[in-house]
Tab-separated table of C-alpha atoms and ligand atoms in Angstrom:
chain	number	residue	atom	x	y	z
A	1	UNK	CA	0.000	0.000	0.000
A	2	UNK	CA	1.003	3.467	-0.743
A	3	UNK	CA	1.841	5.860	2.710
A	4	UNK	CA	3.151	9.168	3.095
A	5	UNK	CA	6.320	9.823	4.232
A	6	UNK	CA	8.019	13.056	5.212
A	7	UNK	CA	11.277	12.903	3.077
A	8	UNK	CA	12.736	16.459	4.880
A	9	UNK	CA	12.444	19.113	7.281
A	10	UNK	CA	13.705	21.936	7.230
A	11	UNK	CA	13.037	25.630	9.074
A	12	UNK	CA	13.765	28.896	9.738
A	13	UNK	CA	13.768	32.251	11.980
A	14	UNK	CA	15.317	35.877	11.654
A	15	UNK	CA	18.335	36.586	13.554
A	16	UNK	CA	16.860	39.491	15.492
A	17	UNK	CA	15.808	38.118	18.737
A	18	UNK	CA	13.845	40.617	21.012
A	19	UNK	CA	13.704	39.569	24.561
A	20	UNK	CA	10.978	40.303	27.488
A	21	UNK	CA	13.051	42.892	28.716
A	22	UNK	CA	13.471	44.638	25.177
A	23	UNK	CA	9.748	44.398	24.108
A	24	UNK	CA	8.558	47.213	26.370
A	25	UNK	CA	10.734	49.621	24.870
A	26	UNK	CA	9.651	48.631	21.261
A	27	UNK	CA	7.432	51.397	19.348
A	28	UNK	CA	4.992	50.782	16.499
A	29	UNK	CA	7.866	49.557	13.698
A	30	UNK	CA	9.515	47.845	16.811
A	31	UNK	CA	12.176	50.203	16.718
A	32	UNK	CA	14.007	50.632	20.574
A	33	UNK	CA	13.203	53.519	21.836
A	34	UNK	CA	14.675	54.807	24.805
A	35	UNK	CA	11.398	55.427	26.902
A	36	UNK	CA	8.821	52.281	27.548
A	37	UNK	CA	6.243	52.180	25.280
A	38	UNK	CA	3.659	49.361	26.498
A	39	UNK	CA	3.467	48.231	30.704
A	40	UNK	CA	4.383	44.622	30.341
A	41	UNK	CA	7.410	43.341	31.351
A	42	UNK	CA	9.823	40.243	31.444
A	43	UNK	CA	8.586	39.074	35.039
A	44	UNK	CA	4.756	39.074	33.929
A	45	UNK	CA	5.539	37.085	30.454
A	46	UNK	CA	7.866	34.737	31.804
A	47	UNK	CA	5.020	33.559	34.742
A	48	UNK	CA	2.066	33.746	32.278
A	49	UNK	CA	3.177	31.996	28.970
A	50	UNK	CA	6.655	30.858	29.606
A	51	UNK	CA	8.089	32.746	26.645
A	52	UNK	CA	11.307	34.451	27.310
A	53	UNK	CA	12.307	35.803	23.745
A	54	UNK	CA	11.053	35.709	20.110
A	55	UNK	CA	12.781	36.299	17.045
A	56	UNK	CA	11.941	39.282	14.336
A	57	UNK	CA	12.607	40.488	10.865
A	58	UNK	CA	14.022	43.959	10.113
A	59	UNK	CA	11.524	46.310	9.920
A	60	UNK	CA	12.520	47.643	6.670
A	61	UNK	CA	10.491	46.110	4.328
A	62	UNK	CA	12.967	44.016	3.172
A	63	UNK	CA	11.445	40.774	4.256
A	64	UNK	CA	7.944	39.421	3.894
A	65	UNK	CA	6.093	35.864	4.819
A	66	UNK	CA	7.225	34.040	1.955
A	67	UNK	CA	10.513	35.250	2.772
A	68	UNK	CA	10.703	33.016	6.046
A	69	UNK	CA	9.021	30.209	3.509
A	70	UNK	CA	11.861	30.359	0.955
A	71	UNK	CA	14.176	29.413	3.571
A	72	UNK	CA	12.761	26.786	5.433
A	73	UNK	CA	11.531	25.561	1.861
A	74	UNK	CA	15.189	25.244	0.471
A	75	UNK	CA	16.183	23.564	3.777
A	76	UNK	CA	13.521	20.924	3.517
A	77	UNK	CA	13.903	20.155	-0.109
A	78	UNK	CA	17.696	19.876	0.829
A	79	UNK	CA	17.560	17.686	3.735
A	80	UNK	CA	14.709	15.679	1.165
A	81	UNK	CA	17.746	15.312	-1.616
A	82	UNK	CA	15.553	16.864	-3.765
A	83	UNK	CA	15.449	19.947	-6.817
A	84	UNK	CA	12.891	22.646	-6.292
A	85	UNK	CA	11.486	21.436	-9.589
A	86	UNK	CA	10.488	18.417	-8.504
A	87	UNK	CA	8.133	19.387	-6.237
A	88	UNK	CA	4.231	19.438	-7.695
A	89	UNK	CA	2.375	20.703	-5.084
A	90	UNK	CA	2.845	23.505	-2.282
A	91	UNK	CA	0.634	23.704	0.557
A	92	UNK	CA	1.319	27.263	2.758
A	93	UNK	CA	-0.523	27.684	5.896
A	94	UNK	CA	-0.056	31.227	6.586
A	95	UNK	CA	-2.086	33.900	8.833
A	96	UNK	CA	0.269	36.599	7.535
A	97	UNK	CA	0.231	36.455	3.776
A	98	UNK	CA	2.008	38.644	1.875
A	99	UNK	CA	-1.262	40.661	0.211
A	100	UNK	CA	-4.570	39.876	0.057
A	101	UNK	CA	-4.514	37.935	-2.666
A	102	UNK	CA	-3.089	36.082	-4.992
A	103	UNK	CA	-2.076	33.393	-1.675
A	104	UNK	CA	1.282	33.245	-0.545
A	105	UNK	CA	2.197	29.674	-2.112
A	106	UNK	CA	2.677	31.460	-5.216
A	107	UNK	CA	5.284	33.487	-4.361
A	108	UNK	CA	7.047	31.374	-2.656
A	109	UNK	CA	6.936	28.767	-5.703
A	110	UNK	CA	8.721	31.828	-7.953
A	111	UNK	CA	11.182	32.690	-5.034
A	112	UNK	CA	11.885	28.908	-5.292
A	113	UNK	CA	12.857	29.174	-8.710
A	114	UNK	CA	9.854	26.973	-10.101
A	115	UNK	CA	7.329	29.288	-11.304
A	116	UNK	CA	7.381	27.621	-14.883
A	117	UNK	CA	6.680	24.518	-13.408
A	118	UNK	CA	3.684	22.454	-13.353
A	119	UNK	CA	3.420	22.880	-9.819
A	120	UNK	CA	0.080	23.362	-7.855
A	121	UNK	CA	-0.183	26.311	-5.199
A	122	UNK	CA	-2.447	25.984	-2.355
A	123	UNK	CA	-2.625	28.812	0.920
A	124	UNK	CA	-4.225	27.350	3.509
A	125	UNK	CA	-6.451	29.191	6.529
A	126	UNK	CA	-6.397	27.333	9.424
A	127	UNK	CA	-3.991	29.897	11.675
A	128	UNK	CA	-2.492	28.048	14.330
A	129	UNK	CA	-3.827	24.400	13.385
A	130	UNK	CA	-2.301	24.779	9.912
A	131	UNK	CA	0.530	22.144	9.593
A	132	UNK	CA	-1.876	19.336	10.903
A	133	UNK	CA	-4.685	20.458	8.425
A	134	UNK	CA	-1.727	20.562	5.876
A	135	UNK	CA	-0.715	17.380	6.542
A	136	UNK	CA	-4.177	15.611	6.003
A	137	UNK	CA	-4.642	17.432	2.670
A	138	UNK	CA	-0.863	16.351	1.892
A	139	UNK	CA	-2.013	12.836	3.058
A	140	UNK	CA	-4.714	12.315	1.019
A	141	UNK	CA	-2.934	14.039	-2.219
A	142	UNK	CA	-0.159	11.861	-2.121
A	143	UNK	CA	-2.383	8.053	-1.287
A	144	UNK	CA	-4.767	9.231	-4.264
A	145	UNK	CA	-1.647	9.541	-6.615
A	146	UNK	CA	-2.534	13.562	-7.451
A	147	UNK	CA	0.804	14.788	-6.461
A	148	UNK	CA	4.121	12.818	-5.601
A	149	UNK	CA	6.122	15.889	-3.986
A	150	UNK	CA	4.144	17.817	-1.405
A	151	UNK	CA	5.853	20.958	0.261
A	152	UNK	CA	3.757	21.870	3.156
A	153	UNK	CA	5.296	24.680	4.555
A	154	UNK	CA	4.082	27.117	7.686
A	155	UNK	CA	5.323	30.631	7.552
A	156	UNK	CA	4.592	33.486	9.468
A	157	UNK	CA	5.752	37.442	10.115
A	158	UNK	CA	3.766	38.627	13.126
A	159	UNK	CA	6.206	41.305	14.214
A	160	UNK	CA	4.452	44.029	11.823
A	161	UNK	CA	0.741	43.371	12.863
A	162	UNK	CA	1.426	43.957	16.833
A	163	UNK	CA	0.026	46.861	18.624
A	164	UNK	CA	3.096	47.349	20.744
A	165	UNK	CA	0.644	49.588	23.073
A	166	UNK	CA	-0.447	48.642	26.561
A	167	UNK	CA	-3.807	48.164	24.797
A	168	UNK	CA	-2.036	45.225	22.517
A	169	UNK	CA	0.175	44.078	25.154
A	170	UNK	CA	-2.207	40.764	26.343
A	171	UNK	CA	-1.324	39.626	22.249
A	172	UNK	CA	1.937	41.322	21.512
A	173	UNK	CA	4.227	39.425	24.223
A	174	UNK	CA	2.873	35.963	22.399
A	175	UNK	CA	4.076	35.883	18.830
A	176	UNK	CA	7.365	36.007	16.924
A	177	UNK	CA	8.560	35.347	13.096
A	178	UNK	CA	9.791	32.006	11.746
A	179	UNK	CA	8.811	29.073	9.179
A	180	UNK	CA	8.657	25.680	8.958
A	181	UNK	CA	8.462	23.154	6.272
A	182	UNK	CA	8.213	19.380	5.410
A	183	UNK	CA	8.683	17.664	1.681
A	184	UNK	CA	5.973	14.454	1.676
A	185	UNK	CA	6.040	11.689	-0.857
A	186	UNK	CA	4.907	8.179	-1.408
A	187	UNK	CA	6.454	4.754	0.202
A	188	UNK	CA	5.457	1.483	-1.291
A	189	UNK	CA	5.383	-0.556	2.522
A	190	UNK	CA	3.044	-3.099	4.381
A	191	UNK	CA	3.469	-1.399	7.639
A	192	UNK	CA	0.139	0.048	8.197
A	193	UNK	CA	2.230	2.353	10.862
A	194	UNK	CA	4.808	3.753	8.448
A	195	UNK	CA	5.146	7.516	7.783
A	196	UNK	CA	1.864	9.509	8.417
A	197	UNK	CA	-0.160	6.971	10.534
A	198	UNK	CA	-3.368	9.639	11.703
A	199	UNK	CA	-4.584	13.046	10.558
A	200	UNK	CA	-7.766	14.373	12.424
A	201	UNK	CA	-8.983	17.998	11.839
A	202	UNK	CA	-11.763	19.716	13.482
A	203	UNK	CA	-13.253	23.426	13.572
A	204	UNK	CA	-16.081	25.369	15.550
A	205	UNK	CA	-16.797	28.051	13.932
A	206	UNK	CA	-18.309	29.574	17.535
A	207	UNK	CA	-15.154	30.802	18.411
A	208	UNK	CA	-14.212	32.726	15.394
A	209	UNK	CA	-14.158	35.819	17.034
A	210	UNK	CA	-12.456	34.787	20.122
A	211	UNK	CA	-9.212	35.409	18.701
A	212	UNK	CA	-9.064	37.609	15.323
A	213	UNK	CA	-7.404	40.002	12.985
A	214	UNK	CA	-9.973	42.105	10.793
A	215	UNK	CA	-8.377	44.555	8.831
A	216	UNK	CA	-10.901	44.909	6.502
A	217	UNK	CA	-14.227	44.298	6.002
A	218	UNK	CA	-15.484	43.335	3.083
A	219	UNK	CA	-19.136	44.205	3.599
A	220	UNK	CA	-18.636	47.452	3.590
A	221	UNK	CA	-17.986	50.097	1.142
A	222	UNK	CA	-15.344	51.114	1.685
A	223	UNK	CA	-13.681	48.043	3.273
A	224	UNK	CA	-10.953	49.735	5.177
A	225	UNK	CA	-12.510	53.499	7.147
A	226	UNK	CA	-9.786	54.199	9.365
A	227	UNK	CA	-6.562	55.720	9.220
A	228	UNK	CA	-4.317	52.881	10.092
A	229	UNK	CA	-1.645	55.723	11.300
A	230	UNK	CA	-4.374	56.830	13.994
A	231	UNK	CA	-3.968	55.119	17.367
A	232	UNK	CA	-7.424	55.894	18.306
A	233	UNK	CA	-8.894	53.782	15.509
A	234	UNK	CA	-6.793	51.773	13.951
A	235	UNK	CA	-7.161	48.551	16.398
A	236	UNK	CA	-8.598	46.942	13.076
A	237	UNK	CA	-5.369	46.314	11.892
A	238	UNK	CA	-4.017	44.362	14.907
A	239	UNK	CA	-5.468	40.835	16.046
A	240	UNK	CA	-7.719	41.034	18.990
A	241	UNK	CA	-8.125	37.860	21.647
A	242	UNK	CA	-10.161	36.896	24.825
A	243	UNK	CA	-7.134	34.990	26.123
A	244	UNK	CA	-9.109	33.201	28.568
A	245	UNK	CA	-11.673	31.437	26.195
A	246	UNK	CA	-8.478	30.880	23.881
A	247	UNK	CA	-6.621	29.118	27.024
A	248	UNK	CA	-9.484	27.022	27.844
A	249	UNK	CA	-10.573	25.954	24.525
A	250	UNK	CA	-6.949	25.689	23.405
A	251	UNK	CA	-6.437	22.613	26.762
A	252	UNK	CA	-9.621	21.223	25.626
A	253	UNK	CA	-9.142	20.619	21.994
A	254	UNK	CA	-5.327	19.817	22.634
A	255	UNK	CA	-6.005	16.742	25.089
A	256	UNK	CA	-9.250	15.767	22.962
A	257	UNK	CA	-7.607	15.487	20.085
A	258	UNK	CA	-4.497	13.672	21.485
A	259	UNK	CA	-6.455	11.338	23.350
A	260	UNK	CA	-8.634	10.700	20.397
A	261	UNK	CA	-5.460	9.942	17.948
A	262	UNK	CA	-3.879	7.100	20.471
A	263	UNK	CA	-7.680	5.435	20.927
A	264	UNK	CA	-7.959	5.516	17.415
A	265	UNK	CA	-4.870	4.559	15.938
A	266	UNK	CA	-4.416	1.794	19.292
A	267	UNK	CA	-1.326	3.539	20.058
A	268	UNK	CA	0.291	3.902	23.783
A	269	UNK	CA	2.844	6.688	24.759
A	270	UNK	CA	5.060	3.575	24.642
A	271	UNK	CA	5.113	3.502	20.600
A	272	UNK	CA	5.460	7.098	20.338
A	273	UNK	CA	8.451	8.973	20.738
A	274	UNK	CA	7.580	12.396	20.926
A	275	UNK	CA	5.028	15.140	22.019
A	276	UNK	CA	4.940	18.251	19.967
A	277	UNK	CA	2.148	20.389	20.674
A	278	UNK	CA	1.593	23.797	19.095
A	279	UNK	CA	3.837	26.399	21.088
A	280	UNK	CA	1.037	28.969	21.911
A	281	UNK	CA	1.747	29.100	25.946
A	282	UNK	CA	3.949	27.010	27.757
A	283	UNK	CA	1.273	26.929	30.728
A	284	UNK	CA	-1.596	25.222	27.711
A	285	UNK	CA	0.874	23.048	26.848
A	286	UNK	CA	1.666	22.201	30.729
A	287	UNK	CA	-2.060	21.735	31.099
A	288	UNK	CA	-2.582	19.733	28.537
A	289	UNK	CA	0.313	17.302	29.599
A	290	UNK	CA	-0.988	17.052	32.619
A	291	UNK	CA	-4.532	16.600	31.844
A	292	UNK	CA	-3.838	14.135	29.194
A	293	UNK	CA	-1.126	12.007	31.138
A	294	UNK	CA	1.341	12.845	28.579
A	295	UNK	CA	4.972	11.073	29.764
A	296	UNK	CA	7.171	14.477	30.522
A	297	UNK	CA	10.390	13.633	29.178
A	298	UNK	CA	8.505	13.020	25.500
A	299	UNK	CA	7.375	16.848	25.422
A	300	UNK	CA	9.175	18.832	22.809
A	301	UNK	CA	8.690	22.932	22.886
A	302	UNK	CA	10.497	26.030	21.654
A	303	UNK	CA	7.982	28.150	22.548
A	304	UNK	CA	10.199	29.983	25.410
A	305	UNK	CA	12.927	31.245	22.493
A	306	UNK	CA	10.404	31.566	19.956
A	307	UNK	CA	7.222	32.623	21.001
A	308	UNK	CA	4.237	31.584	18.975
A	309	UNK	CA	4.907	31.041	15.105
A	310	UNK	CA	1.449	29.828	14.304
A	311	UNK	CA	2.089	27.843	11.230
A	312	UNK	CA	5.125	27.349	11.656
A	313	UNK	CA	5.612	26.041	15.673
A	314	UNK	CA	5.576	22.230	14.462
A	315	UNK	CA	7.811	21.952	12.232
A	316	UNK	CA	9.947	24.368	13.329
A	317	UNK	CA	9.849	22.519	17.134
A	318	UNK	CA	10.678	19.193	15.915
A	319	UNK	CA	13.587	20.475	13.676
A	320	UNK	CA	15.032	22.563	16.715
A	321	UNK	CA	15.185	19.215	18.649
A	322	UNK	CA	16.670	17.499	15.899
A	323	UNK	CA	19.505	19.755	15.645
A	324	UNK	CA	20.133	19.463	19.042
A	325	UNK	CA	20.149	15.607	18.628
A	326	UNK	CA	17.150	14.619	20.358
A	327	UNK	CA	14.377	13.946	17.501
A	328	UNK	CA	16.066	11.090	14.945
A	329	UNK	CA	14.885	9.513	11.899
A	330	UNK	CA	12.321	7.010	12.202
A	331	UNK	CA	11.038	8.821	15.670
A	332	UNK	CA	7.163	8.560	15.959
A	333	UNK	CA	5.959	11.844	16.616
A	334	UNK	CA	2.091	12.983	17.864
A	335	UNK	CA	1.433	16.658	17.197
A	336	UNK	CA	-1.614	18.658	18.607
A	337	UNK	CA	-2.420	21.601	17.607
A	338	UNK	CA	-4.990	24.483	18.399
A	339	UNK	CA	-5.628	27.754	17.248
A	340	UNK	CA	-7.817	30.531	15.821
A	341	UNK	CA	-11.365	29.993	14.355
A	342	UNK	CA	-11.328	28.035	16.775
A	343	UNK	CA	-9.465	24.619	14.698
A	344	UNK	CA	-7.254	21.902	16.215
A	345	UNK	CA	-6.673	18.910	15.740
A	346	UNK	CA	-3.680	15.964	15.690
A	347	UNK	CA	-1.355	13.752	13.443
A	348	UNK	CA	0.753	10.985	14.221
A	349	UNK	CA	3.809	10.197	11.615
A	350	UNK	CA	7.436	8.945	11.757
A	351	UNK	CA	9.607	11.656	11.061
B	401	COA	N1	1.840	42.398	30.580
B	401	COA	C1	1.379	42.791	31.780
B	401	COA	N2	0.088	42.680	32.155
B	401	COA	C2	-0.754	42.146	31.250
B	401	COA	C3	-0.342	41.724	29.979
B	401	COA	C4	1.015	41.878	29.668
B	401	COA	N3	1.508	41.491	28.470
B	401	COA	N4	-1.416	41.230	29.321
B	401	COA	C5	-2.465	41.351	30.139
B	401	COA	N5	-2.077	41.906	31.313
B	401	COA	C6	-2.867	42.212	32.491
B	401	COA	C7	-4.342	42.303	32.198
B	401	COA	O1	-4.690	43.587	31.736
B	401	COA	C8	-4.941	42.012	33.558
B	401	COA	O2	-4.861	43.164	34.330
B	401	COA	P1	-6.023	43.510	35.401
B	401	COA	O3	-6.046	42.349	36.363
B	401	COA	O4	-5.560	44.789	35.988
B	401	COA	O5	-7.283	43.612	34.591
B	401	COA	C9	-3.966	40.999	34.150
B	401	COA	O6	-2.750	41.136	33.421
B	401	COA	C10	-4.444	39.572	34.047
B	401	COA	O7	-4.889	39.388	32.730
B	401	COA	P2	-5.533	38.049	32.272
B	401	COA	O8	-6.064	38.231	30.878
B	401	COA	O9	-6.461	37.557	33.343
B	401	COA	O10	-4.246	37.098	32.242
B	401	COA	P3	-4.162	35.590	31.888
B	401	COA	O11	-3.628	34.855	33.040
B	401	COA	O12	-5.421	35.076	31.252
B	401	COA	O13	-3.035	35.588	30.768
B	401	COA	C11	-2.778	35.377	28.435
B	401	COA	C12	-3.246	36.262	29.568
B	401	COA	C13	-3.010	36.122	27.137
B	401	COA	C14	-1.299	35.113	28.603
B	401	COA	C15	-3.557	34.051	28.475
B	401	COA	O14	-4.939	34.311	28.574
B	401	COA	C16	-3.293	33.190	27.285
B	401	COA	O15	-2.189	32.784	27.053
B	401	COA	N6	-4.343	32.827	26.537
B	401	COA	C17	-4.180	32.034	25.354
B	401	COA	C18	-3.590	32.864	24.272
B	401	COA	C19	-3.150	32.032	23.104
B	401	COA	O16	-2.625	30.977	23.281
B	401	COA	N7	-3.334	32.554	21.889
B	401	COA	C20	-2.924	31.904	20.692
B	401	COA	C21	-3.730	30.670	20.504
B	401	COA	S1	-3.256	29.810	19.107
């Protein structure tokens, strides 16, 4: 039978990296400036979502999300032994595309070099949950024979759409820039556990506006009225959260979803290797350990160098463990993941 198998991994962050005690002092274009500029500080952070630093691009306009793509792309489809040009089909989860539209995926398949190619460009809108929905869609293309080269890549560049006010500070102090990426193909094998094992996606669309970035809105005419320069009334262009619904919903779907993919794939913490959960707040992902008896020493996270990278946290987690030797080939790994809309879900696959 045909499986999937992830044939590379690759990722990638900016060099800037703006710690706890830094962010206060950052204005709008998170420039230092020599006053604070928001009343949050390292102390508060630290205890509340265990992040200690996060890493952004320069602010001047010379990076944008399929930037970060590009180079966790080229990594992947390097560590896959692979050519640009033969991969068919890109799959970008992104919350931070580069314009409106056409999707990201597109640009990053020109930046890649392949933009002749008969390639097939997907952007995907699943925020947070993104590389698991990826990997189902990348799943099923690959089993049905559609595409035999899948680049599923999370990307994101937060760092411009923070409102580095107190107002924004409850979102600001969560996010950073970075991507991730995986190349997928097809494995002739009779191990019915081989390569991607379990993809589950789910969505409730009742929490859509518990965590949310507007910036336009399309049923009006116009679709942007404010002056994005204009403190007073531009909070359309940053995202807005309840952070408490987030939390709670965020443990919930995590454990579900976890405990759902070892019931229904028979699995025990015994055959997997690792736990990498999405890196939205250390204390969720301490939660959901807990909740969902999850062994300790199998829990993978980046989230305290990092921040959140949406997208890109999966990838980007496991291949920060593998370069510090602890993820290896062949490693079963179950990711859960939760984020805006609400989705979450969870995927089990040997890496
Ligand atoms: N620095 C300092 N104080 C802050 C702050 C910051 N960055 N953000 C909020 N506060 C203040 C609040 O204004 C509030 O002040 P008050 O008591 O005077 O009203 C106080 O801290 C407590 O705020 P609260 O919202 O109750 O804190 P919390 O314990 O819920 O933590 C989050 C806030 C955002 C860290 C937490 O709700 C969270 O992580 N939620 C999930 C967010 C998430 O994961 N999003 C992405 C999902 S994919």
């Amino acid at each position: 039978m045909i499986r999937t198998q992830i044939l590379g991994l690759g990722s990638y962050v900016p060099d800037r990296v703006v710690t706890n005690s830094e962010l206060p002092f950052l204005n709008d274009r998170h420039e230092r400036q020599e006053t604070q500029q928001s009343e949050t500080n390292d102390e508060w952070i630290a205890k509340r979502t265990g992040i200690r630093e996060r890493r952004y691009v320069p602010n001047d306009g010379s990076v944008a999300t399929s930037d970060l793509a590009l180079q966790a792309a080229k990594r992947a489809i390097a560590d896959a032994n692979l050519e640009p040009g033969e991969i068919d089909c890109i799959i970008l989860g992104t919350l931070s595309p580069d314009i409106h539209f056409p999707g990201t995926a597109v640009f990053l398949q020109k930046k890649l070099g392949i933009a002749d190619r008969n390639c097939a460009c997907f952007d995907i809108r699943q925020q947070c949950s993104a590389f698991v929905y990826g990997l189902q869609m990348a799943d099923a293309f690959i089993k049905t024979g559609m595409y035999k080269r899948v680049l599923l890549v999370g990307a994101e560049l937060h760092s411009h759409s923070l409102d580095y006010s107190t107002r924004g500070r409850d979102v600001m102090v969560l996010f950073g820039d970075g991507a991730g990426a995986v190349v997928l193909g097809p494995q002739e094998t009779d191990d019915p556990r081989a390569g991607v094992m379990y993809t589950a996606a789910h969505a409730d669309g009742n929490g859509a506006m518990d965590l949310y970035l507007k910036i336009f809105d399309i049923a009006k005419a116009p679709y942007v009225d404010y002056d994005a320069r204009d403190r007073e009334q531009n909070q359309a262009k940053y995202p807005q959260m309840d952070g408490k619904r987030v939390f709670l919903n965020a443990v919930r779907g995590m454990v579900m979803s976890t405990q759902a993919a070892l019931a229904k794939t028979g699995l025990s913490w015994d055959d997997i290797a690792w736990f990498v959960p999405h890196q939205a707040n250390l204390r969720i992902n301490e939660k959901v350990v807990e909740v969902a008896k999850i062994p300790a020493d199998k829990v993978l996270n980046t989230i305290q160098f990092y921040g959140n990278t949406t997208a890109a946290t999966v990838p980007l987690t496991i291949d920060y463990w593998r370069q510090q030797g602890k993820v290896k080939r062949g490693d079963r790994i179950l990711a859960s993941v939760f984020g805006s809309g609400f989705t979450w879900g969870a995927a089990i696959f040997t890496f």
